[in-house]
Short mmCIF file of C-alpha atoms in Angstrom, two decimals:
data_model
loop_
_atom_site.label_atom_id
_atom_site.label_comp_id
_atom_site.label_asym_id
_atom_site.label_seq_id
_atom_site.Cartn_x
_atom_site.Cartn_y
_atom_site.Cartn_z
CA MET A 1 122.21 113.79 108.61
CA PHE A 2 121.03 112.33 105.31
CA ALA A 3 124.39 110.63 104.87
CA ARG A 4 123.97 109.03 108.30
CA ALA A 5 120.72 107.38 107.16
CA GLU A 6 122.53 104.39 105.70
CA ILE A 7 121.41 102.84 102.43
CA GLY A 8 119.85 99.50 103.28
CA LYS A 9 118.91 100.52 106.82
CA PHE A 10 116.66 103.52 106.21
CA LEU A 11 116.86 103.89 102.43
CA GLU A 12 116.57 101.32 99.68
CA ASN A 13 118.12 103.52 96.98
CA ASP A 14 119.49 107.04 96.68
CA ILE A 15 119.16 108.41 93.15
CA ARG A 16 119.75 112.12 92.46
CA CYS A 17 118.08 114.01 89.61
CA ASP A 18 117.20 117.62 88.80
CA ILE A 19 113.42 117.58 88.32
CA ARG A 20 113.84 120.07 85.48
CA GLU A 21 115.51 117.29 83.44
CA SER A 22 112.39 115.53 82.20
CA SER A 23 114.01 112.70 80.20
CA LYS A 24 116.25 111.62 83.09
CA LEU A 25 113.32 111.82 85.48
CA ASN A 26 111.23 109.62 83.19
CA SER A 27 113.98 106.98 83.06
CA TYR A 28 114.43 106.92 86.84
CA PHE A 29 110.70 106.62 87.47
CA ILE A 30 110.38 103.74 84.99
CA ASP A 31 113.39 101.93 86.51
CA MET A 32 112.23 102.40 90.11
CA ASN A 33 108.58 101.50 89.38
CA PRO A 34 107.28 102.86 92.72
CA ASP A 35 103.87 102.14 94.23
CA VAL A 36 103.60 105.70 95.60
CA VAL A 37 105.18 108.98 94.51
CA VAL A 38 105.48 111.85 96.98
CA HIS A 39 106.65 115.05 95.31
CA LEU A 40 108.43 117.39 97.76
CA ALA A 41 111.21 118.81 95.56
CA ALA A 42 111.17 122.60 95.21
CA GLN A 43 113.03 125.87 95.39
CA ALA A 44 111.44 126.55 98.76
CA LEU A 45 112.81 129.92 99.90
CA VAL A 46 111.00 133.24 99.50
CA ARG A 47 114.09 135.46 99.55
CA GLU A 48 115.98 133.14 97.18
CA SER A 49 113.08 133.51 94.74
CA TYR A 50 113.81 137.23 94.49
CA LYS A 51 117.47 136.50 93.73
CA ASN A 52 116.81 133.71 91.20
CA PRO A 53 113.21 134.02 89.98
CA ILE A 54 113.66 132.11 86.70
CA ASP A 55 115.20 129.09 88.46
CA THR A 56 112.38 129.26 91.00
CA PHE A 57 109.65 129.18 88.35
CA GLU A 58 111.39 126.49 86.31
CA THR A 59 111.89 124.24 89.33
CA ASN A 60 108.53 124.73 90.99
CA VAL A 61 106.26 124.85 87.95
CA MET A 62 107.88 122.79 85.21
CA GLY A 63 109.57 120.51 87.75
CA THR A 64 106.18 119.64 89.25
CA LEU A 65 104.70 118.90 85.82
CA ASN A 66 107.73 116.78 84.97
CA VAL A 67 107.14 114.69 88.09
CA ILE A 68 103.46 114.19 87.29
CA LYS A 69 104.27 113.33 83.68
CA ALA A 70 106.92 110.83 84.79
CA SER A 71 104.39 109.24 87.14
CA GLN A 72 102.19 108.42 84.15
CA LEU A 73 104.96 106.15 82.87
CA VAL A 74 105.17 104.05 86.04
CA ARG A 75 103.63 100.63 85.53
CA ASP A 76 102.60 99.82 89.10
CA LEU A 77 101.96 103.31 90.52
CA LYS A 78 98.90 103.34 92.77
CA ALA A 79 98.91 106.86 94.21
CA GLN A 80 100.77 110.14 94.24
CA LEU A 81 100.92 113.11 96.60
CA ILE A 82 101.97 116.56 95.38
CA ILE A 83 103.25 118.88 98.12
CA THR A 84 102.81 122.60 97.50
CA THR A 85 102.61 125.13 100.37
CA ASP A 86 100.34 127.32 102.50
CA LYS A 87 101.59 130.26 100.40
CA VAL A 88 99.64 129.17 97.30
CA TYR A 89 96.61 131.15 98.46
CA LYS A 90 95.92 134.66 97.20
CA ASN A 91 96.76 136.49 100.38
CA ILE A 92 94.11 138.91 101.64
CA ASN A 93 95.13 138.58 105.32
CA LYS A 94 92.12 136.34 105.94
CA ALA A 95 91.81 135.98 109.72
CA SER A 96 89.53 132.92 109.58
CA GLY A 97 92.10 130.88 107.65
CA TYR A 98 92.25 129.86 104.00
CA LEU A 99 90.09 126.96 102.84
CA GLU A 100 91.04 124.51 100.09
CA THR A 101 88.39 126.15 97.88
CA ASP A 102 89.81 129.70 98.22
CA ALA A 103 91.48 131.45 95.29
CA LEU A 104 95.15 130.79 94.61
CA GLY A 105 97.73 133.45 93.80
CA GLY A 106 101.05 134.91 94.89
CA GLN A 107 102.87 138.24 94.91
CA ASP A 108 106.48 137.18 95.50
CA PRO A 109 108.10 134.82 92.95
CA TYR A 110 108.11 131.86 95.36
CA SER A 111 104.41 132.11 96.23
CA ALA A 112 103.45 132.75 92.62
CA SER A 113 105.50 129.79 91.40
CA LYS A 114 103.91 127.44 93.93
CA ALA A 115 100.40 128.70 93.14
CA MET A 116 101.16 128.12 89.45
CA ALA A 117 102.46 124.63 90.25
CA ASP A 118 99.29 123.84 92.19
CA ILE A 119 97.03 125.11 89.41
CA ALA A 120 99.10 123.35 86.74
CA ALA A 121 98.94 120.08 88.68
CA GLN A 122 95.16 120.35 89.02
CA SER A 123 94.86 121.06 85.28
CA TRP A 124 97.06 118.11 84.31
CA LEU A 125 95.26 115.74 86.68
CA THR A 126 91.82 116.64 85.32
CA SER A 127 92.92 116.66 81.65
CA PHE A 128 94.83 113.37 81.42
CA GLU A 129 94.65 109.87 82.82
CA ASN A 130 96.58 109.70 86.10
CA PRO A 131 96.76 107.55 89.23
CA LEU A 132 94.67 108.84 92.12
CA THR A 133 96.39 112.00 93.35
CA ALA A 134 96.12 114.43 96.28
CA ILE A 135 97.68 117.85 96.82
CA ALA A 136 98.88 118.84 100.30
CA ARG A 137 99.31 122.45 101.40
CA ALA A 138 101.23 122.67 104.65
CA GLY A 139 101.89 125.49 107.09
CA ASN A 140 105.20 126.95 108.24
CA VAL A 141 107.02 123.76 109.19
CA ILE A 142 109.75 123.80 111.85
CA GLY A 143 111.94 121.03 113.26
CA GLY A 144 115.50 119.84 113.68
CA GLY A 145 117.71 119.60 110.62
CA ASP A 146 116.68 122.68 108.66
CA VAL A 147 119.89 124.43 107.54
CA CYS A 148 118.48 126.78 104.87
CA ALA A 149 119.53 130.41 104.95
CA ASP A 150 116.99 133.19 105.54
CA ARG A 151 114.66 130.92 107.48
CA LEU A 152 113.62 131.80 111.00
CA ILE A 153 114.77 128.81 113.05
CA PRO A 154 118.21 128.36 111.37
CA ASP A 155 118.79 132.12 111.69
CA LEU A 156 117.85 132.08 115.38
CA VAL A 157 120.07 129.07 116.08
CA HIS A 158 123.02 130.58 114.19
CA SER A 159 122.74 133.77 116.24
CA TYR A 160 122.29 132.04 119.60
CA SER A 161 125.17 129.60 118.99
CA SER A 162 127.40 132.54 118.02
CA GLY A 163 126.48 134.61 121.07
CA LEU A 164 124.65 137.15 118.92
CA THR A 165 121.17 138.62 119.18
CA PRO A 166 119.05 137.62 116.17
CA LYS A 167 117.33 140.33 114.17
CA LEU A 168 113.74 139.77 113.08
CA ARG A 169 112.53 141.26 109.80
CA ALA A 170 108.82 141.08 110.64
CA PRO A 171 108.29 140.15 114.30
CA GLU A 172 104.53 140.69 114.18
CA SER A 173 103.92 138.53 111.10
CA ILE A 174 101.53 135.66 111.81
CA ARG A 175 102.20 132.17 110.47
CA PRO A 176 100.75 128.65 110.98
CA TRP A 177 103.77 127.17 112.78
CA GLN A 178 103.80 123.39 112.90
CA HIS A 179 106.34 120.71 113.80
CA VAL A 180 107.61 118.72 110.83
CA LEU A 181 106.52 115.41 112.38
CA ASP A 182 102.92 116.61 112.67
CA CYS A 183 103.03 117.68 109.04
CA LEU A 184 104.56 114.39 107.84
CA ASN A 185 102.07 112.42 109.92
CA GLY A 186 99.32 114.20 107.99
CA TYR A 187 100.94 113.32 104.68
CA LEU A 188 101.16 109.64 105.63
CA ILE A 189 97.52 109.52 106.72
CA LEU A 190 96.51 111.20 103.46
CA ILE A 191 98.56 108.76 101.37
CA ASP A 192 96.80 105.82 103.05
CA LYS A 193 93.44 107.38 102.17
CA VAL A 194 94.55 107.95 98.56
CA LEU A 195 95.65 104.32 98.34
CA ASP A 196 92.28 103.03 99.51
CA GLY A 197 90.50 105.33 97.06
CA THR A 198 88.81 107.62 99.59
CA ALA A 199 90.79 110.85 99.14
CA ASP A 200 92.02 113.09 96.35
CA GLY A 201 92.09 116.82 95.63
CA ALA A 202 93.59 119.51 97.87
CA TRP A 203 94.16 119.27 101.64
CA ASN A 204 95.42 121.83 104.16
CA PHE A 205 97.68 120.74 107.02
CA GLY A 206 98.17 123.48 109.58
CA PRO A 207 97.96 123.89 113.36
CA ASP A 208 94.77 124.49 115.25
CA GLN A 209 93.90 128.13 114.66
CA ASN A 210 94.26 129.05 118.33
CA GLN A 211 97.92 127.96 117.96
CA THR A 212 98.66 130.53 115.25
CA LYS A 213 101.42 132.80 116.56
CA THR A 214 103.79 135.57 115.49
CA VAL A 215 107.44 135.41 114.51
CA ALA A 216 108.24 137.15 117.82
CA ASP A 217 106.35 134.42 119.73
CA VAL A 218 108.62 131.80 118.15
CA ALA A 219 111.77 133.78 118.97
CA ASN A 220 110.70 134.39 122.57
CA ILE A 221 110.31 130.67 123.28
CA ALA A 222 113.40 129.77 121.23
CA GLY A 223 115.57 132.23 123.15
CA ALA A 224 114.30 130.97 126.50
CA VAL A 225 114.90 127.31 125.61
CA TRP A 226 118.39 128.07 124.27
CA GLY A 227 119.23 130.20 127.29
CA ALA A 228 120.04 133.27 125.18
CA GLU A 229 120.73 136.57 126.89
CA LYS A 230 118.28 138.33 124.57
CA SER A 231 115.76 136.53 122.37
CA TRP A 232 115.66 139.03 119.48
CA GLU A 233 115.77 142.61 118.30
CA ASN A 234 114.07 144.35 115.43
CA ASP A 235 115.73 144.53 112.01
CA SER A 236 114.86 147.97 110.65
CA GLY A 237 116.34 147.36 107.19
CA THR A 238 114.46 147.24 103.89
CA HIS A 239 113.23 143.77 102.93
CA PRO A 240 111.28 142.17 100.06
CA HIS A 241 107.53 141.81 100.48
CA GLU A 242 106.20 138.92 102.56
CA ALA A 243 102.62 138.45 103.73
CA SER A 244 101.85 139.79 107.21
CA VAL A 245 99.10 137.29 108.06
CA LEU A 246 98.87 133.69 106.86
CA ILE A 247 96.48 131.24 108.52
CA LEU A 248 95.24 127.86 107.26
CA ASN A 249 91.88 126.28 107.97
CA SER A 250 92.56 122.54 108.25
CA ASP A 251 89.08 121.41 109.29
CA LYS A 252 88.81 119.20 106.19
CA ALA A 253 91.84 117.11 107.20
CA ARG A 254 90.66 116.91 110.80
CA THR A 255 87.12 115.79 110.00
CA LYS A 256 87.67 113.64 106.90
CA LEU A 257 91.10 112.15 107.67
CA GLY A 258 90.93 112.07 111.46
CA TRP A 259 94.27 113.92 111.57
CA SER A 260 95.28 116.37 114.26
CA ASP A 261 98.48 117.84 115.69
CA LYS A 262 100.14 115.92 118.50
CA LEU A 263 102.37 118.85 119.47
CA ASN A 264 101.11 122.29 120.45
CA PHE A 265 102.92 125.49 119.52
CA GLU A 266 105.13 125.63 122.59
CA GLU A 267 106.12 121.97 122.28
CA SER A 268 106.88 122.39 118.57
CA VAL A 269 109.31 125.24 119.23
CA GLU A 270 110.84 123.52 122.29
CA TRP A 271 111.43 120.23 120.44
CA THR A 272 112.98 122.12 117.54
CA ILE A 273 115.35 124.28 119.58
CA ASN A 274 116.35 121.38 121.84
CA TRP A 275 117.30 119.37 118.74
CA TYR A 276 119.70 122.11 117.60
CA LYS A 277 120.95 122.72 121.13
CA ASN A 278 121.74 119.03 121.67
CA VAL A 279 123.47 118.71 118.28
CA ASN A 280 125.42 121.91 118.99
CA ASN A 281 126.56 120.26 122.24
CA GLY A 282 127.91 117.24 120.36
CA ASN A 283 124.95 114.86 120.10
CA ASP A 284 124.47 112.91 116.86
CA SER A 285 121.93 114.56 114.55
CA LEU A 286 120.38 111.29 113.35
CA GLU A 287 120.00 109.97 116.89
CA GLU A 288 118.34 113.22 117.95
CA THR A 289 115.92 112.88 115.04
CA LEU A 290 115.12 109.24 115.86
CA LYS A 291 114.57 110.22 119.49
CA ASN A 292 112.03 112.84 118.36
CA ILE A 293 110.28 110.29 116.15
CA ARG A 294 110.04 107.74 118.97
CA GLU A 295 108.65 110.32 121.37
CA PHE A 296 106.21 111.56 118.73
CA ASP A 297 104.98 108.01 118.03
CA SER A 298 104.37 107.45 121.73
CA LYS A 299 102.08 110.47 122.06
#
């Protein structure tokens, strides 16, 4: 789908760089001279972090610092946004949702690396001269186009499209499910506030807390929308640790930024599964994405 977003139509330039390569990153940032930097690059998979923990820490911790350091070299930079994750919080199964002021921490290598990146970013930003910067911590984002292994929606879609029944590792686990367009809309609103000098620091972006649902809830709707014979079955195997309850409190973004979700939980899952279903039936992936964006903008 990225290749379909033609240079010149949707993208001005396409430059590839491993964020662990600091000198190359510095050169690209100086040459590009952006007004705004949004840092989203990461090793973003929990199970992959168990397989390759060193790569995960190098990418997520040092990569983040390399981006911030490179930003200091940009002549005309006005603002930057560092994206971490909802999993930066020290998980104590807090039912009321984690606030931006709660303690950070992580048990699995992915969560620990992102918490370290968040803390390192805060340290760097308070210790050295930097453009105005915000940190965004988003919930479990779903939407068309995700092809990563060991993630719920791609795994469900792969099973349904193959006529198989998906197996869920932790059907009762609770997550703050949110459509990618709601999440990105929050980022854009935050960037505008950073640019006008009225926002910095950490911000949660998650669904309304009454929309917080289980893995099984997602699979039940996904299976119904796809038309699967059976939505899911339990996977009784042994799996690496993942938190059982994760809920964000996003009141700060709602009250201070005026942001809120446009899609509820059911709509988020339906839009996501219909994207994959339509692409599986031969529709163009980019056109399906643009259709979602137009419909989202009209809400």
